[in-house]
Amino acid sequence: MQTVADFYTKRNAELLRQWLKLTRGGMNIREAAKTVAENNEGITEGLINGIVYNKKYPYAAEAWAIIHKEEEAAEKLKKEKPGTATTPVVAKA
């Protein structure tokens, strides 16, 4: 059974993923917060900003920890296996 803390941590991590994808794609941080809020029912820009900028916001630190672990794992995989899906592989006959 999922606890309340698990629910909010996972929700915040998903909101962070969406916000990071938009900002890393070149979108303004305020526009990204507004877009994420509009795309998720019951979520406000203030909530997004609280998760992103306030580490003391409930379950924000835990969500950031999840994001950092995912990014470290992706970076490690990229270094270990240079022929992964992110790198095109040319078939040799």
PDB file of C-alpha atoms in Angstrom:
ATOM      1  CA  MET A   1       0.000   0.000   0.000  1.00  0.00           C
ATOM      2  CA  GLN A   2       1.255   3.441  -0.923  1.00  0.00           C
ATOM      3  CA  THR A   3       1.634   5.925   1.911  1.00  0.00           C
ATOM      4  CA  VAL A   4       0.671   9.586   1.675  1.00  0.00           C
ATOM      5  CA  ALA A   5       4.363  10.525   1.728  1.00  0.00           C
ATOM      6  CA  ASP A   6       5.078   8.160  -1.178  1.00  0.00           C
ATOM      7  CA  PHE A   7       2.191   9.599  -3.169  1.00  0.00           C
ATOM      8  CA  TYR A   8       3.312  13.214  -2.749  1.00  0.00           C
ATOM      9  CA  THR A   9       6.969  12.396  -3.338  1.00  0.00           C
ATOM     10  CA  LYS A  10       6.164  10.601  -6.612  1.00  0.00           C
ATOM     11  CA  ARG A  11       3.767  13.347  -7.686  1.00  0.00           C
ATOM     12  CA  ASN A  12       6.344  16.048  -6.986  1.00  0.00           C
ATOM     13  CA  ALA A  13       9.034  14.091  -8.831  1.00  0.00           C
ATOM     14  CA  GLU A  14       6.767  13.792 -11.883  1.00  0.00           C
ATOM     15  CA  LEU A  15       6.021  17.527 -11.789  1.00  0.00           C
ATOM     16  CA  LEU A  16       9.756  18.219 -11.556  1.00  0.00           C
ATOM     17  CA  ARG A  17      10.427  15.947 -14.559  1.00  0.00           C
ATOM     18  CA  GLN A  18       7.887  17.879 -16.605  1.00  0.00           C
ATOM     19  CA  TRP A  19       9.275  21.258 -15.510  1.00  0.00           C
ATOM     20  CA  LEU A  20      12.883  20.232 -16.172  1.00  0.00           C
ATOM     21  CA  LYS A  21      12.013  18.882 -19.626  1.00  0.00           C
ATOM     22  CA  LEU A  22      10.442  22.208 -20.579  1.00  0.00           C
ATOM     23  CA  THR A  23      13.181  24.409 -19.126  1.00  0.00           C
ATOM     24  CA  ARG A  24      15.977  22.306 -20.596  1.00  0.00           C
ATOM     25  CA  GLY A  25      14.188  22.563 -23.918  1.00  0.00           C
ATOM     26  CA  GLY A  26      14.587  26.329 -23.768  1.00  0.00           C
ATOM     27  CA  MET A  27      11.309  27.466 -22.227  1.00  0.00           C
ATOM     28  CA  ASN A  28      11.291  30.344 -19.743  1.00  0.00           C
ATOM     29  CA  ILE A  29      11.061  29.092 -16.136  1.00  0.00           C
ATOM     30  CA  ARG A  30       7.841  30.999 -15.441  1.00  0.00           C
ATOM     31  CA  GLU A  31       6.203  29.752 -18.620  1.00  0.00           C
ATOM     32  CA  ALA A  32       7.306  26.207 -17.782  1.00  0.00           C
ATOM     33  CA  ALA A  33       5.705  26.428 -14.325  1.00  0.00           C
ATOM     34  CA  LYS A  34       2.499  27.784 -15.865  1.00  0.00           C
ATOM     35  CA  THR A  35       2.443  25.039 -18.526  1.00  0.00           C
ATOM     36  CA  VAL A  36       2.989  22.242 -16.001  1.00  0.00           C
ATOM     37  CA  ALA A  37       0.255  23.690 -13.777  1.00  0.00           C
ATOM     38  CA  GLU A  38      -2.177  23.889 -16.705  1.00  0.00           C
ATOM     39  CA  ASN A  39      -1.430  20.304 -17.772  1.00  0.00           C
ATOM     40  CA  ASN A  40      -2.041  18.820 -14.309  1.00  0.00           C
ATOM     41  CA  GLU A  41      -5.421  19.116 -12.638  1.00  0.00           C
ATOM     42  CA  GLY A  42      -5.329  20.663  -9.172  1.00  0.00           C
ATOM     43  CA  ILE A  43      -1.759  21.943  -9.541  1.00  0.00           C
ATOM     44  CA  THR A  44      -0.892  25.647  -9.337  1.00  0.00           C
ATOM     45  CA  GLU A  45       2.121  27.659 -10.446  1.00  0.00           C
ATOM     46  CA  GLY A  46       2.832  28.347  -6.778  1.00  0.00           C
ATOM     47  CA  LEU A  47       3.020  24.633  -6.062  1.00  0.00           C
ATOM     48  CA  ILE A  48       5.464  24.114  -8.934  1.00  0.00           C
ATOM     49  CA  ASN A  49       7.613  27.016  -7.760  1.00  0.00           C
ATOM     50  CA  GLY A  50       7.537  25.678  -4.201  1.00  0.00           C
ATOM     51  CA  ILE A  51       8.744  22.263  -5.330  1.00  0.00           C
ATOM     52  CA  VAL A  52      11.424  23.700  -7.615  1.00  0.00           C
ATOM     53  CA  TYR A  53      12.862  26.443  -5.419  1.00  0.00           C
ATOM     54  CA  ASN A  54      12.020  25.610  -1.794  1.00  0.00           C
ATOM     55  CA  LYS A  55      13.810  22.508  -0.526  1.00  0.00           C
ATOM     56  CA  LYS A  56      11.786  22.760   2.709  1.00  0.00           C
ATOM     57  CA  TYR A  57       8.520  22.448   0.791  1.00  0.00           C
ATOM     58  CA  PRO A  58       6.809  19.188   1.829  1.00  0.00           C
ATOM     59  CA  TYR A  59       8.326  16.257  -0.090  1.00  0.00           C
ATOM     60  CA  ALA A  60      10.335  18.543  -2.407  1.00  0.00           C
ATOM     61  CA  ALA A  61      13.734  17.390  -1.144  1.00  0.00           C
ATOM     62  CA  GLU A  62      12.719  13.764  -1.580  1.00  0.00           C
ATOM     63  CA  ALA A  63      11.482  14.456  -5.116  1.00  0.00           C
ATOM     64  CA  TRP A  64      14.755  16.204  -6.001  1.00  0.00           C
ATOM     65  CA  ALA A  65      16.655  13.190  -4.620  1.00  0.00           C
ATOM     66  CA  ILE A  66      14.725  10.920  -7.003  1.00  0.00           C
ATOM     67  CA  ILE A  67      15.492  13.215  -9.951  1.00  0.00           C
ATOM     68  CA  HIS A  68      19.199  13.355  -9.086  1.00  0.00           C
ATOM     69  CA  LYS A  69      19.399   9.555  -8.779  1.00  0.00           C
ATOM     70  CA  GLU A  70      17.718   9.126 -12.161  1.00  0.00           C
ATOM     71  CA  GLU A  71      20.085  11.613 -13.799  1.00  0.00           C
ATOM     72  CA  GLU A  72      23.150   9.973 -12.226  1.00  0.00           C
ATOM     73  CA  ALA A  73      21.989   6.553 -13.419  1.00  0.00           C
ATOM     74  CA  ALA A  74      21.388   7.873 -16.943  1.00  0.00           C
ATOM     75  CA  GLU A  75      24.813   9.538 -17.005  1.00  0.00           C
ATOM     76  CA  LYS A  76      26.482   6.355 -15.748  1.00  0.00           C
ATOM     77  CA  LEU A  77      24.695   4.279 -18.391  1.00  0.00           C
ATOM     78  CA  LYS A  78      25.705   6.736 -21.093  1.00  0.00           C
ATOM     79  CA  LYS A  79      29.380   6.443 -20.059  1.00  0.00           C
ATOM     80  CA  GLU A  80      29.323   2.647 -19.732  1.00  0.00           C
ATOM     81  CA  LYS A  81      27.437   1.938 -22.959  1.00  0.00           C
ATOM     82  CA  PRO A  82      28.193   4.526 -25.623  1.00  0.00           C
ATOM     83  CA  GLY A  83      26.068   2.635 -28.164  1.00  0.00           C
ATOM     84  CA  THR A  84      22.785   3.146 -26.295  1.00  0.00           C
ATOM     85  CA  ALA A  85      19.631   4.545 -27.848  1.00  0.00           C
ATOM     86  CA  THR A  86      20.883   8.116 -27.426  1.00  0.00           C
ATOM     87  CA  THR A  87      23.864   7.392 -29.688  1.00  0.00           C
ATOM     88  CA  PRO A  88      23.206   6.304 -33.281  1.00  0.00           C
ATOM     89  CA  VAL A  89      24.804   2.991 -34.218  1.00  0.00           C
ATOM     90  CA  VAL A  90      25.909   2.289 -37.781  1.00  0.00           C
ATOM     91  CA  ALA A  91      25.529  -1.319 -38.898  1.00  0.00           C
ATOM     92  CA  LYS A  92      28.561  -2.855 -40.593  1.00  0.00           C
ATOM     93  CA  ALA A  93      28.200  -5.525 -43.249  1.00  0.00           C
TER      94      ALA A  93
END
